[in-house]
């Protein structure tokens, strides 16, 4: 995958995407029902309503071309790789307290370099042992962080 | 005064006190470097130890930990783009690009000198102006604090002139994220989506770890294999720029230190807001603002001088009035009270020896920053020589473990992962991260003070005539907002006159 999306389409998608995300956030959070927030500035929801309304407006302005001068090249190359490694990092973070830090950290320390095409097994093994020792010594032994082994 | 100084020095040169100070400097730097652990954890861990110590060693230990744990955070920010403490997040913007182009040693040198200078500057202020500044801070009611927050938000938005709409949008997204959980004014729940863990809101450390560390890993993975192996370019050690740099940079240090001191004195702002506002101001006033975010040393200097200047500033209301401005100074205050120190206006008249002991300890702790930076840099910068895939794996592990260590919470790790994708998405689409963080940090202060101001003063504009500080802040806000338009109009007039 390589190449660039058209700047105009990208701009419209970015702006409308931001507005839609904020609208969805407000709806899911129960801010769209005209309840107490219209009554007084002291309402608990008036602040997020104002803030999200501002963000929705910004999204529409971006879609209309107000941020045209800030267009950045949006290369699609490497996009899948980035999302894949991001997902790996997310799985590691979620697995860490459930599977235990020894298994999760060993798996990540081996998988991430291998997925990036790094094949120096000795360096990977040495790094894995070093990072396990560092985390165990500093966080678990010295700081008493209750990280499951 | 001389007798008080002698008494303080006698306490300080005691071998036990010096060992406690050294321990504070070393442990504080290490805690700062580790992601997720910051000054609050450092001081909390030290509190039980101070109970068995006399006044001198306990003050020395606390001051050593306080200063260096804020400084240590910048090392991880520069080398890994993982802010060791929230206060060093702004250091990532220029420190990390410097490390990537092979100038990690120079970035560490600048951050070390900047931190020490900011800290020392704040000590001078604390020594001479503390009682006056504390009385001045008392004139800041909810209206003034609300206006300070709005002023800071305007400053951050206005410096991103080229991407103003995106900067404002990012700031508003940060404020929306901050409004998840309890309403800071009423305590009512909002935006929890029926999910109980969100009642406590989005914590700052997981948000920063995701926005900076995880998103950076994703950005680098996308580029991996398409450029030179950067690890081989990295210089190892500690490098300080020459005099020519400091000739222009001293203004940044002075201005950032002042911002740090002022925001340290005011309750609720803290070192994170100070470093971001100072960074924004340095960018705004720079002759080359476009180089900020791409490895401009003045960006590091602004952020670090400000966050370390907060240490002295935050102690001003604590010592002079007995009012701590944040949880860290509250813990320090508690430890001092347990040692027999009675904070308040009479501390400066009746127990100047205790004030001087605190000041001298802070001063030596700032010298300790120079020593820790000088000796530690060779060790720290070696991390840049690691092959990139291993370095990226290390960043994910340290960011995750550091996030978990903050609250021992599995939910924080979910937040970190989500923030990673959010940060990556925003960066790919050209949204700046600084306004998002500053919006998040300042939102509770702006909201709660706005609501309190409405209750106290109502909507009568006469209040601005009765409160001169509020009126001055309002003028400053209008000035910041209207400055670009006025500057354009003046420039246009000048050009027309010149063409005639």
Coordinates of C-alpha atoms in Angstrom, one line a residue:
Chain A
X1 CA 0.0 0.0 0.0
X2 CA 1.5 3.4 -0.9
X3 CA 0.5 6.7 -2.4
X4 CA -1.5 9.6 -1.0
X5 CA -5.2 10.3 -0.7
X6 CA -6.5 13.5 -2.4
X7 CA -6.0 16.5 0.0
X8 CA -9.6 17.7 -0.4
X9 CA -11.1 14.3 0.3
X10 CA -8.8 13.9 3.3
X11 CA -9.7 17.3 4.6
X12 CA -13.4 16.7 4.4
X13 CA -13.0 13.2 5.9
X14 CA -10.9 14.5 8.7
X15 CA -13.3 17.4 9.6
X16 CA -16.5 15.3 9.3
X17 CA -14.9 12.4 11.1
X18 CA -14.0 14.7 14.0
X19 CA -17.5 16.2 14.1
X20 CA -19.1 12.8 13.9
X21 CA -16.8 11.4 16.7
X22 CA -17.7 14.3 19.0
X23 CA -21.4 14.0 18.2
X24 CA -21.3 10.2 18.9
X25 CA -19.3 10.9 22.2
X26 CA -22.0 13.4 23.3
X27 CA -24.9 11.1 22.3
X28 CA -23.4 8.1 24.1
X29 CA -22.7 10.2 27.2
X30 CA -26.3 11.4 27.3
X31 CA -25.5 15.0 26.5
X32 CA -27.9 15.3 23.6
X33 CA -31.1 14.9 25.6
X34 CA -32.3 18.5 26.4
X35 CA -32.4 17.9 30.2
X36 CA -30.8 20.0 32.9
X37 CA -28.1 21.6 30.8
X38 CA -30.4 24.1 29.3
X39 CA -31.6 25.3 32.6
X40 CA -28.5 26.7 34.3
X41 CA -24.9 27.3 33.8
X42 CA -24.4 25.4 37.0
X43 CA -25.4 22.1 35.4
X44 CA -22.9 19.3 35.4
X45 CA -23.2 18.9 31.6
X46 CA -22.9 22.5 30.4
X47 CA -19.1 22.4 30.3
X48 CA -18.8 19.3 28.1
X49 CA -21.7 20.5 25.9
X50 CA -19.9 23.8 25.2
X51 CA -16.6 22.1 24.6
X52 CA -18.0 19.4 22.3
X53 CA -20.1 22.0 20.4
X54 CA -16.8 23.9 19.8
X55 CA -15.0 20.7 18.6
X56 CA -17.9 19.9 16.3
X57 CA -17.7 23.4 14.8
X58 CA -14.0 23.0 14.4
X59 CA -14.6 19.8 12.5
X60 CA -17.0 21.5 10.2
X61 CA -14.5 24.3 9.6
X62 CA -11.8 21.8 8.8
X63 CA -14.1 20.1 6.3
X64 CA -15.0 23.5 4.8
X65 CA -11.3 24.1 4.2
X66 CA -10.4 26.5 7.0
X67 CA -7.3 24.5 7.9
X68 CA -6.2 24.1 4.3
X69 CA -2.8 25.6 5.0
X70 CA -2.1 22.8 7.6
X71 CA -2.6 19.9 5.3
X72 CA 0.0 17.2 5.9
X73 CA 1.0 14.5 3.5
X74 CA -0.8 11.4 4.5
X75 CA 1.2 8.4 3.3
X76 CA -0.7 5.1 3.5
X77 CA 2.6 3.2 3.3
X78 CA 3.3 1.5 6.6
X79 CA -0.2 2.2 7.8
X80 CA -1.1 -1.5 8.3
X81 CA 2.3 -2.2 10.0
X82 CA 1.6 0.7 12.4
X83 CA -1.9 -0.5 13.3
X84 CA -0.6 -4.0 13.7
X85 CA 2.1 -3.1 16.1
X86 CA -0.3 -0.7 17.9
X87 CA -2.7 -3.6 18.3
X88 CA 0.2 -5.8 19.6
X89 CA 1.1 -3.1 22.2
X90 CA -2.6 -2.9 23.2
X91 CA -2.9 -6.7 23.6
X92 CA 0.3 -6.7 25.7
X93 CA -1.0 -3.9 27.9
X94 CA -4.3 -5.7 28.4
X95 CA -2.7 -9.1 29.0
X96 CA 0.0 -7.8 31.4
X97 CA -2.1 -7.9 34.6
X98 CA -4.0 -11.0 33.5
X99 CA -1.3 -13.3 32.0
X100 CA 1.5 -12.1 34.2
X101 CA 4.5 -9.9 33.3
X102 CA 7.0 -12.8 32.7
X103 CA 5.0 -14.5 29.8
X104 CA 3.6 -11.2 28.4
X105 CA 6.9 -9.4 28.4
X106 CA 8.8 -12.3 26.9
X107 CA 6.2 -12.7 24.2
X108 CA 6.3 -9.0 23.3
X109 CA 10.1 -8.7 23.4
X110 CA 10.4 -11.6 20.9
X111 CA 7.4 -10.9 18.7
X112 CA 7.8 -7.2 18.1
X113 CA 11.4 -7.3 16.8
X114 CA 10.6 -10.5 14.7
X115 CA 7.6 -8.9 13.2
X116 CA 9.7 -5.9 12.2
X117 CA 12.1 -8.3 10.4
X118 CA 14.9 -8.2 13.1
X119 CA 16.5 -11.6 13.3
X120 CA 19.4 -11.4 15.7
X121 CA 18.3 -14.1 18.1
X122 CA 21.2 -13.5 20.5
X123 CA 20.4 -9.8 20.8
X124 CA 16.7 -10.5 21.2
X125 CA 17.4 -13.1 24.0
X126 CA 19.8 -10.8 25.8
X127 CA 17.4 -7.9 25.6
X128 CA 14.5 -10.0 26.8
X129 CA 16.5 -11.2 29.9
X130 CA 17.7 -7.6 30.6
X131 CA 14.2 -6.0 30.4
X132 CA 12.7 -8.8 32.5
X133 CA 15.4 -8.3 35.1
X134 CA 15.0 -4.5 35.1
X135 CA 11.2 -4.5 35.5
X136 CA 11.4 -7.2 38.2
X137 CA 14.2 -5.5 40.2
X138 CA 13.0 -1.9 40.0
X139 CA 9.2 -2.1 39.9
X140 CA 8.4 -5.4 41.7
X141 CA 11.3 -5.7 44.2
X142 CA 12.1 -2.0 45.0
X143 CA 8.8 -0.2 44.3
X144 CA 6.6 -3.1 45.5
X145 CA 4.3 -2.7 42.4
X146 CA 1.9 -5.7 42.7
X147 CA 2.5 -6.8 39.1
X148 CA 1.5 -10.5 38.7
X149 CA 4.5 -12.7 37.8
Chain B
X1 CA 20.0 36.5 60.1
X2 CA 23.7 35.5 60.1
X3 CA 23.1 33.3 63.2
X4 CA 20.1 31.7 61.4
X5 CA 22.3 31.0 58.3
X6 CA 25.0 29.5 60.5
X7 CA 22.5 27.3 62.3
X8 CA 21.1 26.1 58.9
X9 CA 24.6 25.4 57.5
X10 CA 25.6 23.5 60.6
X11 CA 22.6 21.3 60.2
X12 CA 23.3 20.8 56.5
X13 CA 27.0 19.9 56.7
X14 CA 26.2 17.1 59.1
X15 CA 27.3 13.8 57.5
X16 CA 23.8 12.2 58.0
X17 CA 22.1 15.2 56.2
X18 CA 24.5 15.1 53.3
X19 CA 24.0 11.3 52.9
X20 CA 20.2 11.9 53.0
X21 CA 20.5 14.6 50.4
X22 CA 22.7 12.4 48.2
X23 CA 20.2 9.5 48.6
X24 CA 17.4 11.9 47.6
X25 CA 19.2 13.1 44.5
X26 CA 20.1 9.6 43.3
X27 CA 16.7 7.9 44.1
X28 CA 14.8 11.0 42.9
X29 CA 16.6 10.9 39.5
X30 CA 15.9 7.2 39.1
X31 CA 12.2 7.5 40.1
X32 CA 11.9 10.4 37.6
X33 CA 13.5 8.5 34.8
X34 CA 11.1 5.6 35.3
X35 CA 7.8 6.2 33.4
X36 CA 4.7 6.5 35.6
X37 CA 6.6 7.3 38.7
X38 CA 7.1 10.9 39.7
X39 CA 7.6 13.3 42.6
X40 CA 4.4 12.3 44.4
X41 CA 5.4 8.6 44.6
X42 CA 9.0 9.6 45.5
X43 CA 7.8 11.8 48.4
X44 CA 5.1 9.2 49.5
X45 CA 7.8 6.5 49.6
X46 CA 10.1 8.7 51.7
X47 CA 7.5 9.9 54.2
X48 CA 7.8 6.8 56.6
X49 CA 11.6 7.1 56.6
X50 CA 11.5 10.8 57.6
X51 CA 9.6 9.9 60.8
X52 CA 12.7 8.4 62.2
X53 CA 15.0 11.2 61.1
X54 CA 15.9 14.6 62.6
X55 CA 15.0 17.9 60.9
X56 CA 18.2 18.3 58.8
X57 CA 18.3 14.9 57.1
X58 CA 14.5 14.7 56.6
X59 CA 14.4 18.2 54.9
X60 CA 17.5 17.3 52.8
X61 CA 15.9 14.0 51.7
X62 CA 12.6 15.5 50.7
X63 CA 14.1 18.5 48.8
X64 CA 16.5 16.1 47.0
X65 CA 13.7 13.9 45.9
X66 CA 11.4 16.8 45.0
X67 CA 13.8 18.5 42.6
X68 CA 15.4 15.6 41.0
X69 CA 12.3 13.5 40.4
X70 CA 10.9 16.3 38.3
X71 CA 14.2 16.6 36.4
X72 CA 14.6 12.8 35.9
X73 CA 11.4 12.7 33.9
X74 CA 13.0 14.6 31.1
X75 CA 15.7 11.9 30.5
X76 CA 13.1 9.3 29.4
X77 CA 11.2 12.0 27.5
X78 CA 14.4 12.9 25.5
X79 CA 15.7 9.3 24.9
X80 CA 12.5 7.4 24.4
X81 CA 9.7 9.9 23.9
X82 CA 8.2 8.5 27.1
X83 CA 7.6 11.3 29.6
X84 CA 9.0 10.0 32.9
X85 CA 6.6 12.4 34.7
X86 CA 3.7 14.4 33.3
X87 CA 5.7 17.6 33.9
X88 CA 8.3 16.5 31.3
X89 CA 5.8 15.7 28.5
X90 CA 6.5 19.1 26.8
X91 CA 10.2 18.1 26.7
X92 CA 9.3 15.3 24.3
X93 CA 8.5 17.8 21.5
X94 CA 12.1 18.9 21.0
X95 CA 14.2 16.6 23.1
X96 CA 13.2 13.4 21.3
X97 CA 13.8 14.8 17.7
X98 CA 17.2 16.0 19.0
X99 CA 18.0 12.4 20.2
X100 CA 16.8 10.9 16.9
X101 CA 19.1 13.1 14.9
X102 CA 22.1 12.1 17.1
X103 CA 22.1 15.0 19.6
X104 CA 20.8 13.1 22.7
X105 CA 23.9 14.1 24.7
X106 CA 23.3 17.8 23.9
X107 CA 19.6 17.5 24.8
X108 CA 20.5 15.9 28.1
X109 CA 23.1 18.7 28.7
X110 CA 20.5 21.4 28.0
X111 CA 17.8 19.8 30.1
X112 CA 20.2 19.4 33.0
X113 CA 21.5 23.0 32.9
X114 CA 17.9 24.4 32.3
X115 CA 16.4 22.4 35.2
X116 CA 19.1 23.5 37.6
X117 CA 18.9 27.2 36.5
X118 CA 15.0 27.2 36.8
X119 CA 15.3 25.6 40.2
X120 CA 17.9 28.0 41.5
X121 CA 16.0 31.0 40.1
X122 CA 12.9 29.9 42.0
X123 CA 15.0 29.5 45.2
X124 CA 16.1 33.2 45.0
X125 CA 12.5 34.2 44.6
X126 CA 11.5 32.0 47.5
X127 CA 14.2 33.6 49.7
X128 CA 13.4 37.2 49.1
X129 CA 9.8 37.5 47.9
X130 CA 7.9 34.5 49.5
X131 CA 5.8 36.4 52.1
X132 CA 4.9 39.1 49.5
X133 CA 4.1 36.6 46.8
X134 CA 2.0 34.6 49.1
X135 CA -0.1 37.6 50.0
X136 CA -0.4 38.4 46.3
X137 CA -1.6 34.9 45.6
X138 CA -4.4 35.3 48.1
X139 CA -5.9 38.0 45.8
X140 CA -6.5 35.3 43.2
X141 CA -10.1 34.2 43.7
X142 CA -12.2 31.9 41.5
X143 CA -12.6 34.7 38.9
X144 CA -8.9 35.3 38.6
X145 CA -8.1 31.6 38.5
X146 CA -10.7 31.1 35.7
X147 CA -9.1 33.9 33.7
X148 CA -5.6 32.5 34.3
X149 CA -6.8 29.2 32.8
X150 CA -8.5 31.0 29.8
X151 CA -5.4 33.1 29.3
X152 CA -3.2 30.0 29.2
X153 CA -5.5 28.2 26.7
X154 CA -5.6 31.3 24.4
X155 CA -1.8 31.5 24.5
X156 CA -1.5 27.8 23.5
X157 CA -4.0 28.1 20.7
X158 CA -2.6 31.4 19.3
X159 CA 1.0 30.1 18.9
X160 CA -0.2 27.4 16.6
X161 CA -1.4 30.1 14.2
X162 CA -0.6 28.1 11.1
X163 CA -2.9 25.3 12.3
X164 CA -5.2 27.4 14.5
X165 CA -8.4 25.4 13.8
X166 CA -6.7 22.1 14.4
X167 CA -5.0 23.4 17.5
X168 CA -8.3 24.7 18.9
X169 CA -10.0 21.4 18.0
X170 CA -7.2 19.4 19.8
X171 CA -7.5 21.6 22.9
X172 CA -11.3 21.1 22.9
X173 CA -10.8 17.3 22.6
X174 CA -8.5 17.5 25.6
X175 CA -11.1 19.4 27.6
X176 CA -13.8 16.9 26.6
X177 CA -11.6 14.0 27.8
X178 CA -11.0 15.9 31.1
X179 CA -14.8 16.2 31.6
X180 CA -15.3 12.5 31.8
X181 CA -16.1 11.4 35.4
X182 CA -17.0 13.6 38.3
X183 CA -18.1 17.2 37.8
X184 CA -15.4 19.0 39.8
X185 CA -17.9 21.5 41.1
X186 CA -20.9 19.4 42.1
X187 CA -19.4 15.9 42.3
X188 CA -22.1 14.5 40.0
X189 CA -21.2 11.8 37.5
X190 CA -21.2 12.6 33.8
X191 CA -20.0 11.0 30.6
X192 CA -19.2 7.6 32.2
X193 CA -21.2 5.7 29.6
X194 CA -22.6 3.5 32.4
X195 CA -19.0 2.1 33.0
X196 CA -18.1 2.5 36.6
X197 CA -14.2 2.7 36.3
X198 CA -14.7 5.9 34.2
X199 CA -16.2 7.6 37.3
X200 CA -12.7 8.5 38.4
X201 CA -12.1 10.1 35.0
X202 CA -9.3 9.6 32.5
X203 CA -6.0 9.6 34.5
X204 CA -3.2 11.8 33.2
X205 CA -0.3 9.3 33.3
X206 CA -1.9 6.6 31.0
X207 CA -3.2 9.4 28.7
X208 CA 0.4 10.8 28.3
X209 CA 2.0 7.3 27.9
X210 CA -0.5 6.5 25.2
X211 CA -0.3 9.9 23.4
X212 CA 3.5 10.0 23.4
X213 CA 5.0 6.6 23.9
X214 CA 2.6 4.2 22.1
X215 CA 1.8 6.6 19.3
X216 CA 5.5 7.2 18.7
X217 CA 6.1 3.4 18.5
X218 CA 3.4 3.3 15.8
X219 CA 4.8 6.2 13.9
X220 CA 8.3 4.7 13.9
X221 CA 7.1 1.3 12.9
X222 CA 5.5 2.9 9.8
X223 CA 8.8 4.5 8.9
X224 CA 11.0 1.5 10.0
X225 CA 13.4 0.2 7.3
X226 CA 13.0 3.3 5.1
X227 CA 15.8 5.4 6.6
X228 CA 19.3 5.0 8.0
X229 CA 19.8 3.0 11.3
X230 CA 19.6 5.9 13.7
X231 CA 21.1 4.1 16.7
X232 CA 24.5 4.3 15.1
X233 CA 24.4 8.1 14.9
X234 CA 23.7 8.6 18.6
X235 CA 26.4 10.4 20.6
X236 CA 27.0 9.0 24.1
X237 CA 27.5 11.3 27.1
X238 CA 26.8 14.8 28.2
X239 CA 27.3 17.9 26.1
X240 CA 26.6 21.5 26.9
X241 CA 26.2 24.2 24.2
X242 CA 28.7 27.1 24.0
X243 CA 28.3 30.6 25.3
X244 CA 26.8 31.8 22.0
X245 CA 23.7 29.6 22.7
X246 CA 23.3 30.9 26.2
X247 CA 23.6 34.6 25.1
X248 CA 20.2 34.2 23.4
X249 CA 18.8 31.5 25.6
X250 CA 19.0 33.3 28.9
X251 CA 15.9 35.2 28.1
X252 CA 14.0 31.8 27.6
X253 CA 15.4 30.6 31.0
X254 CA 14.4 33.8 32.8
X255 CA 10.9 33.9 31.2
X256 CA 10.2 30.2 31.7
X257 CA 11.4 30.3 35.3
X258 CA 9.1 33.2 36.0
X259 CA 6.1 31.3 34.5
X260 CA 7.1 28.3 36.6
X261 CA 7.3 30.3 39.8
X262 CA 3.9 32.1 39.2
X263 CA 2.1 28.9 38.3
X264 CA 3.8 27.1 41.2
X265 CA 2.4 29.7 43.6
X266 CA -1.1 29.5 42.2
X267 CA -3.0 26.4 43.4
X268 CA -4.1 23.8 40.9
X269 CA -1.8 24.7 38.0
X270 CA 1.3 22.7 38.7
X271 CA 4.5 21.8 36.7
X272 CA 2.7 20.2 33.7
X273 CA 0.7 23.3 32.9
X274 CA 3.8 25.5 33.6
X275 CA 6.0 23.5 31.2
X276 CA 3.4 23.6 28.4
X277 CA 2.6 27.3 28.8
X278 CA 6.3 28.1 28.9
X279 CA 7.0 26.0 25.8
X280 CA 4.2 27.8 24.0
X281 CA 5.5 31.2 25.0
X282 CA 9.1 30.3 23.9
X283 CA 7.6 29.2 20.5
X284 CA 5.5 32.4 20.2
X285 CA 8.4 34.7 20.9
X286 CA 11.0 32.8 18.9
X287 CA 12.4 34.2 15.6
X288 CA 12.2 30.7 14.2
X289 CA 8.9 29.2 15.6
X290 CA 8.7 26.6 12.8
X291 CA 11.8 24.8 14.2
X292 CA 9.9 24.1 17.5
X293 CA 8.8 20.5 17.6
X294 CA 11.7 19.5 15.3
X295 CA 14.5 19.6 17.8
X296 CA 15.0 23.3 18.9
X297 CA 17.1 23.3 22.1
X298 CA 15.1 26.3 23.4
X299 CA 12.0 24.2 23.5
X300 CA 13.7 21.9 26.0
X301 CA 15.1 24.8 28.0
X302 CA 11.6 26.4 28.2
X303 CA 9.9 23.3 29.4
X304 CA 12.6 22.2 31.9
X305 CA 13.3 25.6 33.4
X306 CA 9.6 26.1 34.0
X307 CA 8.8 22.7 35.6
X308 CA 11.7 22.9 38.0
X309 CA 11.0 26.5 38.9
X310 CA 7.6 25.3 40.1
X311 CA 9.4 23.5 43.0
X312 CA 10.3 26.8 44.6
X313 CA 7.1 28.5 43.6
X314 CA 4.9 25.8 45.1
X315 CA 6.7 26.1 48.4
X316 CA 5.9 29.8 48.7
X317 CA 2.2 29.4 49.9
X318 CA 3.1 26.2 51.8
X319 CA 5.8 27.9 53.9
X320 CA 4.4 31.4 54.1
X321 CA 0.8 30.6 54.6
X322 CA 0.7 26.9 55.4
X323 CA -1.5 26.4 52.3
X324 CA -0.2 23.6 50.0
X325 CA -0.9 24.2 46.3
X326 CA -0.8 20.6 45.2
X327 CA -0.7 17.0 46.7
X328 CA 3.1 16.9 46.5
X329 CA 3.7 20.1 48.6
X330 CA 0.9 18.9 50.9
X331 CA 2.9 15.7 51.6
X332 CA 6.1 17.8 52.1
X333 CA 4.2 20.1 54.4
X334 CA 3.0 17.2 56.5
X335 CA 6.5 15.8 56.8
X336 CA 7.8 19.3 57.9
X337 CA 5.0 19.6 60.5
X338 CA 5.9 16.2 61.9
X339 CA 9.5 17.5 62.2
X340 CA 8.3 20.5 64.3
X341 CA 8.2 23.1 61.6
X342 CA 5.2 25.4 61.9
X343 CA 4.4 26.9 58.4
X344 CA 2.7 30.3 58.3
X345 CA 3.6 34.0 58.3
X346 CA 5.6 33.7 61.5
X347 CA 7.9 31.1 60.1
X348 CA 9.9 33.8 58.3
X349 CA 10.2 36.0 61.5
X350 CA 10.6 33.4 64.2
X351 CA 12.3 30.4 62.6
X352 CA 14.4 31.8 59.7
X353 CA 16.9 29.0 60.4
X354 CA 14.3 26.4 59.3
X355 CA 13.5 28.4 56.2
X356 CA 17.2 28.7 55.3
X357 CA 17.7 25.0 55.8
X358 CA 14.9 24.3 53.3
X359 CA 16.4 26.9 50.9
X360 CA 20.0 25.6 51.2
X361 CA 18.8 22.0 50.8
X362 CA 16.9 23.0 47.6
X363 CA 19.9 24.8 46.3
X364 CA 22.3 21.9 46.8
X365 CA 19.6 19.5 45.4
X366 CA 19.7 21.7 42.2
X367 CA 23.5 21.3 42.1
X368 CA 22.8 17.6 42.5
X369 CA 20.9 17.8 39.3
X370 CA 24.1 18.9 37.5
X371 CA 26.1 16.1 39.1
X372 CA 23.4 13.4 38.4
X373 CA 23.1 14.6 34.8
X374 CA 26.8 14.8 34.3
X375 CA 27.5 11.3 35.6
X376 CA 24.3 9.6 34.6
X377 CA 24.2 10.9 31.0
X378 CA 26.8 8.4 29.7
X379 CA 24.7 5.6 31.1
X380 CA 21.3 7.0 30.0
X381 CA 22.3 7.9 26.4
X382 CA 23.6 4.3 25.8
X383 CA 20.0 3.3 25.3
X384 CA 20.1 5.1 22.0
X385 CA 22.6 2.6 20.6
X386 CA 20.0 -0.2 20.9
X387 CA 18.8 -1.6 17.6
X388 CA 15.4 0.2 16.8
X389 CA 13.1 -2.9 17.1
X390 CA 14.5 -3.7 20.6
X391 CA 14.2 -0.1 21.6
X392 CA 10.6 0.0 20.5
X393 CA 9.8 -3.2 22.4
X394 CA 11.5 -1.6 25.5
X395 CA 9.3 1.5 25.1
X396 CA 6.1 -0.5 25.1
X397 CA 7.2 -2.6 28.1
X398 CA 8.3 0.4 30.2
X399 CA 5.3 2.6 29.3
X400 CA 2.9 -0.3 30.2
X401 CA 4.6 -1.2 33.4
X402 CA 5.0 2.4 34.4
X403 CA 1.3 3.0 33.7
X404 CA 0.3 0.1 35.8
X405 CA 2.6 1.2 38.6
X406 CA 0.8 4.5 39.0
X407 CA -2.5 3.2 40.4
X408 CA -2.0 -0.6 40.2
X409 CA -4.9 -0.5 37.8
X410 CA -5.6 -2.8 34.8
X411 CA -8.1 -0.2 33.5
X412 CA -5.3 2.4 33.2
X413 CA -3.6 0.1 30.7
X414 CA -6.7 0.0 28.6
X415 CA -6.8 3.9 28.7
X416 CA -3.1 3.9 27.6
X417 CA -3.7 1.6 24.6
X418 CA -6.8 3.7 23.5
X419 CA -4.8 6.9 24.0
X420 CA -2.0 5.4 21.8
X421 CA -4.4 5.0 18.9
X422 CA -5.9 8.4 19.5
X423 CA -2.5 10.1 19.6
X424 CA -1.4 8.2 16.4
X425 CA -4.5 9.2 14.6
X426 CA -4.2 12.8 15.5
X427 CA -0.5 12.9 14.5
X428 CA -1.2 11.3 11.2
X429 CA -4.0 13.8 10.5
X430 CA -1.8 16.8 11.4
X431 CA -3.3 17.7 14.8
X432 CA -0.8 19.1 17.4
X433 CA -0.7 17.2 20.7
X434 CA 0.4 20.2 22.9
X435 CA -3.0 21.9 22.9
X436 CA -4.7 18.6 23.7
X437 CA -2.6 18.1 26.9
X438 CA -2.9 21.7 28.0
X439 CA -6.7 21.6 27.5
X440 CA -6.9 18.4 29.5
X441 CA -4.7 19.8 32.3
X442 CA -6.5 23.2 32.6
X443 CA -10.1 22.1 32.0
X444 CA -10.9 21.2 35.7
X445 CA -9.4 24.5 36.8
X446 CA -11.3 26.6 34.2
X447 CA -14.6 24.8 34.9
X448 CA -14.6 24.7 38.7
X449 CA -13.5 28.3 39.0
X450 CA -16.0 29.5 36.4
X451 CA -18.8 28.0 38.3
X452 CA -17.5 29.3 41.7
X453 CA -17.1 32.8 40.2
X454 CA -20.7 32.7 38.9
X455 CA -21.9 31.8 42.4
X456 CA -19.8 34.4 44.2
X457 CA -20.0 37.3 41.8
X458 CA -23.0 36.6 39.6
X459 CA -23.0 38.0 36.1
X460 CA -22.5 41.7 36.9
X461 CA -19.5 43.1 34.9
X462 CA -18.9 45.7 37.6
X463 CA -16.9 42.9 39.4
X464 CA -14.0 43.6 36.9
X465 CA -13.8 47.2 38.3
X466 CA -13.7 45.9 41.8
X467 CA -11.1 43.3 41.2
X468 CA -8.1 44.9 39.4
X469 CA -6.2 41.6 38.9
X470 CA -9.2 40.1 37.1
X471 CA -9.4 43.3 34.9
X472 CA -5.7 43.1 34.1
X473 CA -6.1 39.4 33.1
X474 CA -9.1 40.2 30.9
X475 CA -7.1 42.9 29.1
X476 CA -4.2 40.4 28.6
X477 CA -6.7 37.8 27.2
X478 CA -8.1 40.4 24.7
X479 CA -4.5 41.4 23.9
X480 CA -3.5 37.9 23.1
X481 CA -6.6 37.2 21.0
X482 CA -6.5 40.5 19.1
X483 CA -2.7 40.7 18.7
X484 CA -2.5 38.9 15.3
X485 CA -5.3 41.0 13.8
X486 CA -3.8 44.3 15.1
X487 CA -0.3 43.3 14.0
X488 CA -1.6 42.5 10.5
X489 CA -3.5 45.8 10.3
X490 CA -0.5 47.8 11.5
X491 CA 1.8 45.9 9.0
X492 CA -0.7 46.7 6.2
X493 CA -0.8 50.4 7.2
X494 CA 3.0 50.6 7.2
X495 CA 3.2 48.9 3.8
X496 CA 0.7 51.4 2.4
X497 CA 2.5 54.4 3.8
X498 CA 5.8 53.1 2.5
X499 CA 4.4 52.5 -1.0
X500 CA 3.1 56.1 -1.1

